[in-house]
Coordinates of C-alpha atoms in Angstrom, one line a residue:
Chain A
X1 CA 27.8 37.7 -4.8
X2 CA 26.2 37.9 -1.4
X3 CA 24.3 34.9 0.1
X4 CA 22.8 33.5 3.3
X5 CA 23.7 29.9 4.0
X6 CA 22.9 27.2 6.5
X7 CA 25.8 25.3 8.1
X8 CA 24.3 22.6 10.4
X9 CA 21.9 24.6 12.5
X10 CA 23.7 27.9 12.0
X11 CA 22.6 30.6 9.5
X12 CA 25.5 32.7 8.2
X13 CA 25.7 35.7 5.9
X14 CA 28.5 35.5 3.4
X15 CA 29.7 38.6 1.6
X16 CA 31.4 36.8 -1.3
X17 CA 30.3 33.4 -2.7
X18 CA 30.8 32.4 -6.3
X19 CA 27.9 33.3 -8.6
X20 CA 26.0 30.2 -9.8
X21 CA 26.3 29.0 -13.4
X22 CA 23.2 28.3 -15.3
X23 CA 23.0 24.5 -16.1
X24 CA 21.1 22.9 -19.0
X25 CA 17.7 24.5 -19.3
X26 CA 18.4 26.9 -16.5
X27 CA 18.6 30.7 -16.4
X28 CA 20.1 33.1 -13.9
X29 CA 17.6 35.2 -12.0
X30 CA 18.7 38.4 -10.0
X31 CA 16.6 38.3 -6.8
X32 CA 14.7 41.5 -5.9
X33 CA 12.8 40.4 -2.8
X34 CA 13.0 37.0 -1.0
X35 CA 10.6 35.9 1.8
X36 CA 11.5 33.9 4.9
X37 CA 9.2 30.9 5.3
X38 CA 8.4 28.7 8.2
X39 CA 10.2 26.0 6.3
X40 CA 13.4 28.1 6.4
X41 CA 13.1 28.2 10.2
X42 CA 12.5 24.4 10.3
X43 CA 15.6 23.8 8.2
X44 CA 17.6 25.3 11.1
X45 CA 16.1 22.6 13.3
X46 CA 17.4 19.8 11.1
X47 CA 14.5 19.5 8.7
X48 CA 15.7 17.9 5.4
X49 CA 19.3 18.0 6.8
X50 CA 19.9 20.8 4.3
X51 CA 23.2 22.7 3.9
X52 CA 23.8 25.5 1.4
X53 CA 22.1 28.7 0.4
X54 CA 18.6 28.8 1.9
X55 CA 15.4 30.5 0.7
X56 CA 12.8 29.6 -1.9
X57 CA 10.2 32.5 -1.9
X58 CA 11.3 35.2 -4.3
X59 CA 10.6 37.7 -7.0
X60 CA 13.4 38.5 -9.3
X61 CA 14.4 39.5 -12.9
X62 CA 15.5 36.9 -15.4
X63 CA 18.9 37.6 -16.8
X64 CA 18.7 35.5 -19.9
X65 CA 16.3 33.2 -21.9
X66 CA 12.8 33.9 -23.1
X67 CA 11.9 35.9 -20.0
X68 CA 15.1 38.0 -20.1
X69 CA 14.6 41.4 -18.3
X70 CA 11.1 40.4 -17.0
X71 CA 10.0 40.1 -13.4
X72 CA 9.6 36.4 -12.6
X73 CA 8.6 34.1 -9.7
X74 CA 9.6 30.5 -9.7
X75 CA 8.3 27.0 -8.8
X76 CA 10.6 25.4 -6.3
X77 CA 10.6 21.8 -7.4
X78 CA 13.2 21.1 -10.1
X79 CA 12.2 17.8 -11.7
X80 CA 13.9 15.4 -14.1
X81 CA 11.2 15.6 -16.8
X82 CA 12.0 12.0 -17.7
X83 CA 10.5 9.8 -15.0
X84 CA 6.9 8.4 -14.7
X85 CA 6.0 11.1 -12.1
X86 CA 7.0 13.9 -14.4
X87 CA 5.3 12.3 -17.4
X88 CA 2.0 12.0 -15.6
X89 CA 2.0 15.6 -14.4
X90 CA 3.1 15.0 -10.9
X91 CA 6.6 16.4 -11.3
X92 CA 6.4 18.1 -7.8
X93 CA 6.9 14.5 -6.6
X94 CA 9.7 13.5 -9.0
X95 CA 11.9 11.3 -6.9
X96 CA 15.1 12.8 -8.3
X97 CA 14.0 16.4 -8.0
X98 CA 15.9 19.1 -6.3
X99 CA 14.1 21.8 -4.4
X100 CA 15.3 25.4 -4.3
X101 CA 16.8 26.1 -1.0
X102 CA 15.5 22.9 0.6
X103 CA 16.9 19.8 -1.1
X104 CA 20.2 19.5 -3.1
X105 CA 19.9 23.0 -4.7
X106 CA 21.0 26.4 -3.6
X107 CA 18.3 28.9 -2.7
X108 CA 17.2 32.5 -3.3
X109 CA 18.7 34.3 -0.2
X110 CA 21.4 35.5 -2.6
X111 CA 21.9 38.1 -5.3
X112 CA 21.5 35.6 -8.0
X113 CA 20.0 32.1 -8.3
X114 CA 20.1 29.5 -11.2
X115 CA 16.6 28.1 -11.9
X116 CA 15.2 25.8 -14.6
X117 CA 13.5 28.2 -17.1
X118 CA 10.3 26.0 -17.2
X119 CA 9.9 26.8 -13.4
X120 CA 9.5 30.5 -14.1
X121 CA 6.3 32.5 -14.3
X122 CA 6.2 36.1 -15.5
X123 CA 4.7 38.5 -12.9
X124 CA 1.8 40.6 -14.3
X125 CA 2.7 44.3 -14.4
X126 CA -0.1 45.3 -12.0
X127 CA 1.3 43.0 -9.3
X128 CA 3.9 44.7 -7.1
X129 CA 7.1 43.0 -5.9
X130 CA 5.7 43.1 -2.3
X131 CA 2.8 40.9 -3.5
X132 CA 4.6 38.8 -6.1
X133 CA 7.0 37.6 -3.4
X134 CA 4.0 35.7 -1.9
X135 CA 3.4 33.7 -5.1
X136 CA 5.0 30.5 -3.8
X137 CA 3.1 30.3 -0.4
X138 CA -0.1 31.5 -2.0
X139 CA 0.1 28.8 -4.6
X140 CA 0.7 26.3 -1.7
X141 CA -2.5 27.7 0.0
X142 CA -4.4 27.3 -3.3
X143 CA -3.3 23.7 -3.6
X144 CA -6.0 22.9 -0.9
X145 CA -8.7 23.6 -3.6
X146 CA -7.3 20.8 -5.7
X147 CA -7.4 18.3 -2.8
X148 CA -10.6 19.0 -0.9
X149 CA -14.0 20.4 -2.0
X150 CA -14.5 23.4 0.3
X151 CA -17.9 24.5 -1.1
X152 CA -20.4 25.2 1.6
X153 CA -18.0 23.8 4.2
X154 CA -17.3 25.1 7.7
X155 CA -13.6 25.7 7.7
X156 CA -11.2 26.4 10.6
X157 CA -7.7 27.7 9.9
X158 CA -5.3 26.9 12.8
X159 CA -2.5 29.5 12.9
X160 CA -2.6 33.3 12.8
X161 CA 0.7 33.7 10.9
X162 CA 1.6 34.4 7.3
X163 CA 0.5 31.0 6.0
X164 CA -2.7 31.1 8.0
X165 CA -3.5 34.5 6.3
X166 CA -3.0 33.0 2.9
X167 CA -4.9 29.8 3.6
X168 CA -7.8 31.7 5.2
X169 CA -8.1 34.1 2.3
X170 CA -7.8 31.2 -0.2
X171 CA -10.5 29.2 1.6
X172 CA -12.8 32.2 1.6
X173 CA -12.7 32.3 -2.2
X174 CA -14.8 29.1 -2.0
X175 CA -16.8 29.2 1.3
X176 CA -18.1 31.9 3.5
X177 CA -17.6 30.1 6.8
X178 CA -14.0 30.5 7.8
X179 CA -12.9 30.7 11.4
X180 CA -9.2 31.6 12.2
X181 CA -7.8 30.2 15.4
X182 CA -4.6 31.8 16.7
X183 CA -2.5 32.3 19.8
X184 CA -2.0 36.1 19.5
X185 CA -4.8 38.7 19.8
X186 CA -2.6 41.2 17.9
X187 CA -2.2 38.9 14.9
X188 CA -5.9 38.0 15.0
X189 CA -6.7 41.7 14.7
X190 CA -5.5 41.6 11.1
X191 CA -7.9 38.8 10.3
X192 CA -10.8 40.6 12.0
X193 CA -10.1 43.7 9.9
X194 CA -10.5 41.5 6.8
X195 CA -13.9 40.3 8.1
X196 CA -12.9 36.9 9.5
X197 CA -14.3 35.3 12.6
X198 CA -11.5 34.6 15.0
X199 CA -10.8 32.7 18.2
X200 CA -7.9 32.5 20.6
X201 CA -6.6 28.9 20.8
X202 CA -6.9 28.9 24.6
X203 CA -10.6 29.7 24.3
X204 CA -11.4 27.2 21.6
X205 CA -14.1 24.7 22.6
X206 CA -12.9 21.2 21.7
X207 CA -16.2 20.3 20.0
X208 CA -16.2 18.7 16.6
X209 CA -17.7 21.6 14.7
X210 CA -15.8 21.9 11.4
X211 CA -16.0 20.1 8.1
X212 CA -12.4 21.0 7.3
X213 CA -9.5 22.1 9.5
X214 CA -6.4 23.6 7.9
X215 CA -3.4 23.3 10.1
X216 CA -1.0 26.2 9.5
X217 CA 0.5 26.2 13.0
X218 CA 3.9 24.8 12.2
X219 CA 3.5 23.1 15.5
X220 CA 3.6 19.3 16.2
X221 CA 0.4 19.8 18.3
X222 CA -1.5 21.2 15.4
X223 CA -2.9 17.8 14.2
X224 CA -4.1 17.0 17.7
X225 CA -6.0 20.3 17.9
X226 CA -7.4 19.7 14.4
X227 CA -8.6 16.2 15.4
X228 CA -10.4 17.7 18.4
X229 CA -12.5 20.1 16.4
X230 CA -13.1 18.3 13.1
X231 CA -16.4 16.6 12.5
X232 CA -16.7 12.9 11.8
X233 CA -16.1 12.2 8.1
X234 CA -14.3 15.6 7.9
X235 CA -10.9 16.6 6.6
X236 CA -7.7 17.9 8.2
X237 CA -5.3 19.6 5.8
X238 CA -1.6 19.5 7.0
X239 CA 0.0 22.6 5.4
X240 CA 3.2 22.9 7.5
X241 CA 6.1 20.6 7.7
X242 CA 7.3 20.1 11.3
X243 CA 10.7 18.5 12.0
X244 CA 9.9 17.7 15.6
X245 CA 8.0 14.6 16.6
X246 CA 4.8 14.7 18.6
X247 CA 3.0 11.9 20.5
X248 CA -0.7 11.5 20.0
X249 CA -3.3 8.7 19.8
X250 CA -4.6 8.1 16.3
X251 CA -7.8 6.4 17.6
X252 CA -10.0 9.6 17.0
X253 CA -9.0 9.5 13.3
X254 CA -10.3 6.0 13.0
X255 CA -13.4 6.4 15.2
X256 CA -14.5 9.5 13.3
X257 CA -13.3 8.3 9.9
X258 CA -11.4 11.6 9.5
X259 CA -9.2 12.1 6.4
X260 CA -5.9 13.8 6.9
X261 CA -4.4 15.3 3.7
X262 CA -0.8 16.3 3.4
X263 CA -0.6 19.4 1.2
X264 CA 2.6 21.0 -0.2
X265 CA 3.2 23.1 -3.3
X266 CA 0.5 24.5 -5.6
X267 CA -0.4 26.2 -8.8
X268 CA 1.6 29.4 -9.5
X269 CA -0.5 30.5 -12.4
X270 CA -3.6 30.5 -10.2
X271 CA -1.7 32.4 -7.5
X272 CA -0.5 35.1 -9.9
X273 CA -4.0 35.3 -11.3
X274 CA -5.5 35.7 -7.8
X275 CA -3.0 38.5 -7.1
X276 CA -3.7 40.2 -10.4
X277 CA -7.4 40.2 -9.8
X278 CA -7.0 41.5 -6.2
X279 CA -8.8 38.4 -4.9
X280 CA -6.3 38.1 -2.1
X281 CA -5.4 41.1 0.2
X282 CA -1.8 41.0 1.2
X283 CA -1.5 44.7 2.1
X284 CA 0.8 45.2 5.1
X285 CA 1.5 41.5 5.4
X286 CA 5.3 42.2 5.1
X287 CA 6.1 43.3 8.6
X288 CA 9.9 43.6 8.4
X289 CA 12.5 44.2 5.6
X290 CA 16.1 43.5 6.0
X291 CA 19.2 43.8 3.9
X292 CA 20.8 40.5 3.2
X293 CA 23.7 41.1 5.5
X294 CA 21.3 41.3 8.4
X295 CA 20.5 37.6 7.9
X296 CA 20.8 36.4 11.5
X297 CA 18.6 39.2 12.8
X298 CA 16.1 38.6 10.0
X299 CA 15.8 34.9 10.8
X300 CA 15.4 35.7 14.5
X301 CA 12.7 38.2 13.7
X302 CA 10.8 35.8 11.4
X303 CA 10.8 33.3 14.3
X304 CA 9.3 35.8 16.7
X305 CA 5.6 36.1 17.5
X306 CA 5.3 39.7 16.4
X307 CA 6.5 39.1 12.8
X308 CA 4.3 38.5 9.8
X309 CA 6.3 38.1 6.6
X310 CA 9.9 39.0 6.9
X311 CA 11.7 39.7 3.6
X312 CA 15.2 40.3 2.3
X313 CA 15.4 43.3 0.1
X314 CA 18.2 42.5 -2.3
X315 CA 18.4 46.0 -3.8
X316 CA 19.8 47.2 -0.5
Chain B
X1 CA -27.5 -15.5 32.2
X2 CA -23.8 -15.8 31.8
X3 CA -21.6 -12.9 30.6
X4 CA -18.1 -11.6 30.3
X5 CA -17.6 -8.1 31.7
X6 CA -14.8 -5.5 31.8
X7 CA -14.1 -3.8 35.2
X8 CA -11.4 -1.3 34.7
X9 CA -8.7 -3.3 33.0
X10 CA -9.9 -6.7 34.3
X11 CA -12.0 -9.1 32.3
X12 CA -14.3 -11.2 34.5
X13 CA -16.7 -14.1 33.8
X14 CA -20.0 -13.9 35.6
X15 CA -22.2 -16.9 36.0
X16 CA -25.3 -15.0 36.8
X17 CA -26.2 -11.5 35.5
X18 CA -29.7 -10.3 34.9
X19 CA -30.9 -10.9 31.3
X20 CA -31.3 -7.7 29.4
X21 CA -34.8 -6.3 28.6
X22 CA -35.5 -5.2 25.0
X23 CA -36.0 -1.5 24.8
X24 CA -38.1 0.4 22.3
X25 CA -37.4 -1.0 18.8
X26 CA -35.0 -3.6 20.3
X27 CA -35.2 -7.4 20.2
X28 CA -33.4 -10.0 22.3
X29 CA -30.9 -12.1 20.4
X30 CA -29.5 -15.4 21.8
X31 CA -25.8 -15.5 20.9
X32 CA -24.5 -18.6 19.2
X33 CA -20.9 -17.6 18.5
X34 CA -19.0 -14.4 19.4
X35 CA -15.6 -13.4 18.2
X36 CA -12.8 -11.6 20.1
X37 CA -11.7 -8.5 18.3
X38 CA -8.5 -6.4 18.6
X39 CA -10.8 -3.7 19.9
X40 CA -11.8 -5.9 22.8
X41 CA -8.2 -6.3 23.7
X42 CA -7.7 -2.5 23.4
X43 CA -10.7 -1.9 25.7
X44 CA -8.6 -3.6 28.5
X45 CA -5.9 -1.0 27.9
X46 CA -8.3 1.8 28.6
X47 CA -9.6 2.4 25.1
X48 CA -13.0 4.1 25.3
X49 CA -12.9 3.7 29.1
X50 CA -15.6 1.1 28.8
X51 CA -17.2 -0.8 31.6
X52 CA -19.8 -3.6 31.2
X53 CA -20.3 -6.7 29.1
X54 CA -17.8 -6.6 26.2
X55 CA -18.0 -8.1 22.7
X56 CA -19.5 -6.9 19.4
X57 CA -18.9 -9.6 16.8
X58 CA -21.6 -12.3 16.9
X59 CA -24.0 -14.5 15.2
X60 CA -27.2 -15.4 17.1
X61 CA -30.9 -16.2 16.9
X62 CA -33.5 -13.5 17.2
X63 CA -36.0 -14.3 20.0
X64 CA -38.7 -11.9 18.8
X65 CA -39.7 -9.4 16.1
X66 CA -39.8 -10.0 12.4
X67 CA -36.6 -12.0 12.4
X68 CA -37.9 -14.3 15.2
X69 CA -36.2 -17.7 15.1
X70 CA -33.8 -16.7 12.3
X71 CA -30.0 -16.5 12.5
X72 CA -28.9 -12.9 12.5
X73 CA -25.8 -10.7 12.7
X74 CA -25.9 -7.1 13.9
X75 CA -24.4 -3.7 13.1
X76 CA -22.8 -2.4 16.2
X77 CA -23.7 1.3 16.1
X78 CA -27.0 2.0 17.7
X79 CA -28.1 5.5 16.5
X80 CA -30.8 7.9 17.5
X81 CA -32.5 8.1 14.1
X82 CA -33.4 11.7 14.8
X83 CA -30.3 13.8 14.3
X84 CA -28.8 15.3 11.2
X85 CA -26.2 12.5 11.0
X86 CA -28.8 9.8 11.0
X87 CA -31.0 11.7 8.5
X88 CA -28.2 12.0 6.0
X89 CA -27.3 8.4 6.1
X90 CA -24.2 8.6 8.4
X91 CA -25.8 7.1 11.5
X92 CA -22.6 5.3 12.3
X93 CA -21.4 8.8 13.3
X94 CA -24.6 9.7 15.3
X95 CA -23.2 11.7 18.2
X96 CA -25.6 10.2 20.6
X97 CA -25.1 6.6 19.5
X98 CA -24.2 3.7 21.7
X99 CA -22.0 1.0 20.4
X100 CA -22.5 -2.7 21.3
X101 CA -19.8 -3.7 23.8
X102 CA -17.8 -0.5 23.3
X103 CA -19.7 2.6 24.2
X104 CA -22.7 2.9 26.7
X105 CA -24.2 -0.5 25.7
X106 CA -23.7 -4.0 26.9
X107 CA -22.1 -6.4 24.4
X108 CA -22.4 -9.9 23.0
X109 CA -20.1 -12.0 25.3
X110 CA -23.3 -13.2 27.0
X111 CA -26.1 -15.7 26.5
X112 CA -28.4 -12.9 25.3
X113 CA -28.1 -9.4 24.1
X114 CA -30.7 -6.6 23.4
X115 CA -30.2 -5.0 20.0
X116 CA -32.2 -2.5 17.9
X117 CA -34.1 -4.6 15.3
X118 CA -33.0 -2.3 12.5
X119 CA -29.4 -3.2 13.2
X120 CA -30.0 -6.9 12.4
X121 CA -29.3 -8.7 9.1
X122 CA -30.5 -12.3 8.5
X123 CA -27.7 -14.7 7.7
X124 CA -28.2 -16.6 4.4
X125 CA -28.8 -20.3 4.9
X126 CA -25.6 -21.3 3.1
X127 CA -23.4 -19.3 5.4
X128 CA -22.2 -21.2 8.4
X129 CA -22.0 -19.8 11.9
X130 CA -18.2 -20.0 11.7
X131 CA -18.3 -17.6 8.7
X132 CA -21.2 -15.5 9.8
X133 CA -19.4 -14.5 13.0
X134 CA -17.0 -12.6 10.7
X135 CA -19.7 -10.4 9.3
X136 CA -18.8 -7.3 11.4
X137 CA -15.0 -7.3 10.7
X138 CA -15.5 -8.2 7.1
X139 CA -18.0 -5.3 6.7
X140 CA -15.3 -3.1 8.3
X141 CA -12.7 -4.4 5.7
X142 CA -15.1 -3.7 2.9
X143 CA -15.6 -0.2 4.1
X144 CA -12.3 0.6 2.5
X145 CA -13.9 0.2 -1.0
X146 CA -16.2 3.1 -0.2
X147 CA -13.3 5.3 0.8
X148 CA -10.5 4.7 -1.7
X149 CA -10.6 3.5 -5.3
X150 CA -8.3 0.4 -5.3
X151 CA -8.6 -0.4 -9.0
X152 CA -5.2 -1.2 -10.5
X153 CA -3.5 -0.1 -7.3
X154 CA -0.5 -1.7 -5.6
X155 CA -1.8 -2.4 -2.1
X156 CA 0.2 -3.4 1.0
X157 CA -1.6 -4.8 4.0
X158 CA 0.3 -4.3 7.3
X159 CA -0.6 -7.1 9.7
X160 CA -0.8 -10.8 9.4
X161 CA -3.7 -11.3 11.9
X162 CA -7.4 -11.7 11.5
X163 CA -8.2 -8.2 10.3
X164 CA -5.2 -8.4 7.9
X165 CA -6.7 -11.5 6.4
X166 CA -10.1 -9.9 5.9
X167 CA -8.6 -6.7 4.5
X168 CA -6.2 -8.5 2.1
X169 CA -9.0 -10.6 0.7
X170 CA -11.3 -7.6 0.4
X171 CA -8.6 -5.7 -1.4
X172 CA -8.1 -8.6 -3.8
X173 CA -11.7 -8.3 -4.9
X174 CA -10.7 -5.1 -6.6
X175 CA -6.9 -5.3 -7.4
X176 CA -4.5 -8.1 -8.2
X177 CA -1.5 -6.6 -6.5
X178 CA -1.7 -7.1 -2.8
X179 CA 1.3 -7.7 -0.6
X180 CA 0.8 -8.8 3.0
X181 CA 3.5 -7.7 5.5
X182 CA 3.6 -9.4 8.9
X183 CA 5.8 -10.3 11.8
X184 CA 5.2 -14.0 11.9
X185 CA 6.3 -16.5 9.3
X186 CA 3.7 -19.0 10.5
X187 CA 0.8 -16.6 10.1
X188 CA 2.1 -15.4 6.7
X189 CA 1.9 -19.1 5.6
X190 CA -1.8 -18.8 5.6
X191 CA -1.7 -15.9 3.2
X192 CA 0.8 -17.7 0.9
X193 CA -1.6 -20.6 0.7
X194 CA -4.3 -18.2 -0.5
X195 CA -2.0 -17.0 -3.2
X196 CA -0.8 -13.7 -1.6
X197 CA 2.7 -12.3 -1.9
X198 CA 4.0 -11.8 1.6
X199 CA 7.0 -10.2 3.4
X200 CA 8.3 -10.2 6.9
X201 CA 8.2 -6.8 8.5
X202 CA 11.9 -7.0 9.4
X203 CA 12.8 -7.6 5.8
X204 CA 10.6 -4.9 4.4
X205 CA 12.5 -2.3 2.3
X206 CA 11.5 1.1 3.3
X207 CA 10.9 2.3 -0.3
X208 CA 7.8 4.1 -1.3
X209 CA 6.4 1.4 -3.5
X210 CA 2.6 1.2 -2.8
X211 CA -0.3 3.3 -3.9
X212 CA -2.3 2.2 -0.9
X213 CA -1.2 0.9 2.5
X214 CA -3.8 -0.6 4.8
X215 CA -2.7 -0.6 8.5
X216 CA -4.2 -3.6 10.3
X217 CA -1.3 -3.9 12.8
X218 CA -3.1 -2.6 15.9
X219 CA 0.2 -1.1 16.7
X220 CA 1.0 2.6 17.2
X221 CA 4.0 2.2 14.9
X222 CA 1.8 1.1 12.0
X223 CA 1.3 4.5 10.6
X224 CA 5.0 5.2 10.6
X225 CA 5.7 2.0 8.6
X226 CA 2.9 2.8 6.3
X227 CA 4.3 6.3 5.6
X228 CA 7.7 4.8 4.8
X229 CA 6.4 2.5 2.0
X230 CA 3.5 4.6 0.6
X231 CA 4.1 6.5 -2.6
X232 CA 3.7 10.2 -2.9
X233 CA 0.0 11.1 -3.5
X234 CA -0.8 7.7 -2.1
X235 CA -3.3 6.6 0.6
X236 CA -2.8 5.1 4.1
X237 CA -5.9 3.5 5.5
X238 CA -6.0 3.2 9.3
X239 CA -8.2 0.2 10.2
X240 CA -7.3 -0.4 13.8
X241 CA -7.9 1.8 16.8
X242 CA -4.9 2.0 19.1
X243 CA -5.3 3.4 22.6
X244 CA -1.6 3.9 23.1
X245 CA 0.2 7.1 21.8
X246 CA 3.1 7.1 19.5
X247 CA 5.5 9.8 18.6
X248 CA 6.3 10.4 14.9
X249 CA 7.1 13.3 12.6
X250 CA 4.3 14.2 10.3
X251 CA 6.6 15.9 7.7
X252 CA 6.6 12.9 5.3
X253 CA 2.8 13.2 5.0
X254 CA 3.1 16.8 3.9
X255 CA 6.2 16.4 1.7
X256 CA 4.6 13.4 -0.1
X257 CA 1.1 14.8 0.0
X258 CA -0.1 11.5 1.4
X259 CA -3.8 11.1 2.4
X260 CA -4.5 9.2 5.7
X261 CA -8.0 7.8 5.9
X262 CA -9.6 6.6 9.2
X263 CA -11.8 3.7 8.5
X264 CA -14.2 2.0 10.9
X265 CA -17.5 0.2 10.4
X266 CA -18.8 -1.0 7.0
X267 CA -21.7 -2.4 5.0
X268 CA -23.1 -5.7 6.5
X269 CA -25.2 -6.5 3.4
X270 CA -22.1 -6.5 1.3
X271 CA -20.2 -8.6 3.8
X272 CA -23.0 -11.3 3.9
X273 CA -23.2 -11.2 0.2
X274 CA -19.5 -11.8 -0.1
X275 CA -19.8 -14.7 2.3
X276 CA -22.7 -16.2 0.4
X277 CA -20.9 -16.1 -2.9
X278 CA -17.7 -17.6 -1.4
X279 CA -15.8 -14.5 -2.5
X280 CA -13.9 -14.5 0.8
X281 CA -12.2 -17.6 2.2
X282 CA -12.4 -17.8 5.9
X283 CA -11.8 -21.5 6.2
X284 CA -9.7 -22.3 9.3
X285 CA -9.5 -18.7 10.4
X286 CA -11.1 -19.6 13.8
X287 CA -8.0 -20.9 15.6
X288 CA -9.5 -21.3 19.1
X289 CA -12.9 -22.0 20.6
X290 CA -13.8 -21.4 24.2
X291 CA -16.8 -21.8 26.5
X292 CA -17.8 -18.5 27.9
X293 CA -16.7 -19.4 31.4
X294 CA -13.1 -19.6 30.0
X295 CA -13.2 -15.9 29.3
X296 CA -9.8 -14.9 30.9
X297 CA -8.0 -17.7 29.0
X298 CA -9.8 -16.8 25.8
X299 CA -8.7 -13.2 26.0
X300 CA -5.1 -14.2 26.8
X301 CA -5.1 -16.5 23.8
X302 CA -6.6 -13.8 21.5
X303 CA -3.7 -11.5 22.6
X304 CA -1.1 -14.1 21.8
X305 CA 0.9 -14.3 18.5
X306 CA -0.3 -17.8 17.5
X307 CA -4.0 -17.0 17.6
X308 CA -6.1 -16.1 14.6
X309 CA -9.7 -15.6 15.5
X310 CA -10.7 -16.7 19.0
X311 CA -14.5 -17.3 19.5
X312 CA -16.8 -18.0 22.4
X313 CA -19.1 -20.9 21.6
X314 CA -22.2 -20.0 23.6
X315 CA -23.8 -23.4 23.1
X316 CA -21.3 -24.9 25.4

């Protein structure tokens, strides 16, 4: 089969790699669409020191098992189901987990991927492939609801990219006051069309005006900006993993008794339900489609400012 | 009167400065004992860009008002009592507050200080001056109980100094499992005598083993150590303000969905109550006493590794 692999910091398309075999409890899934995530770009910078087939956002068709022939999306944490973490419902933090395309497990930028069957969720018929491919990042955006009460809160979303779009729309399911802060007027236009207030980062007044700030920048300076605009006793949600280090003083966190919440993967069932009920508008969020053999170009495009979501179309 | 003032980064003793006048709602308090805090040392490094009389930990005698002649301690945040923050019970975060010896208000390293009467708490007769002078930092340690549920949690306290001692004892009011991590065997001895488990920082295994880590190091590297030993879904409490910057990757916070909680001032009534009931053992925690005219030496001593709490005895 075809696949896109990371060797050190180099992304390579490979025309012929062995097809995976389904392990115990696993099924093979033929990938239809796969999305490039900020994390995939970070992997190139050394994040997680990963080598192997990358990619973790996908919609595909199960080739066997109880979902055989159905369209599925999949949770990315593959847990042991035996440890304390798994037993108390926190299997996303299973210490011996593998993570699809991120940690000790091949990913979905391939014709076929082996995935534990329990990780799979069937996509409702009314949800298109173009929307279903967002199930994983949308679930991650919805994870914020489980961590911080957004009701009646003034929320700022830092980042005008794909994750910012999902987090802003997720936040608006709970509160009316959501400001999106970004670097690019063109990208902010999309938010304005959806009825969001927006502001250019360069024009942002560094006043503590928000109860909750969601950092979707993928930049090591995101936390510092968030700390400058969050109110005392407020919350900063860190949504993006950044491999690079950044230097900042932590004194403002202490003085203002701010709470910083790391936030990673979220509830797939809620994400699919939000898509099925049209509560989240993803129309046009896919800005570029590539065949899998255009991997290098696709990754470059995903890293550029003009791109929103870049996907591999495995049917090509 | 006599006072100790900060000019830029220089601490100076002054034999004759004008006595303060009590403003509206304020009373004069004659200081008996005043403690040197890590924050006082940070002020010298540029923290808060403060100039004026420093010091905020004290026990004294009120010279007027309803507490006239009584021994008192005092909350350090002097709020406007008119803004939203004050009205909803968060006056410690009043944006127009002054803070005794830290922000826009002279401090307690002086014979007399002017303080809003509502900030004062009468010291119970059974609590000695040597213990009462810890009311402010002990209240700060007890603030953690209002922010994170420590019941049945495994807690690590980073820092074997004075604040570490208060936080470790405060944590033990709620949970039995408290490990103290420090750099100095001699200082850790004090914790061992009180029945705490201890570990040298250099011998600390960087395994995620704690539900809650309380950073009392006063060091910019404290958060990084805390992140290395806190479990996924755990809490890191930042108790010390550090002026210096430190570079670190925030990715572990996101991956492990750790919550970092900034923690500052706390409940004085609870602190006095804990002292009155002997729930906290502060015996021998004052390691050095100085007359106020020995200010420079006192500050140097407070910054040294062998010191625990250094106090000014204003009766000298």
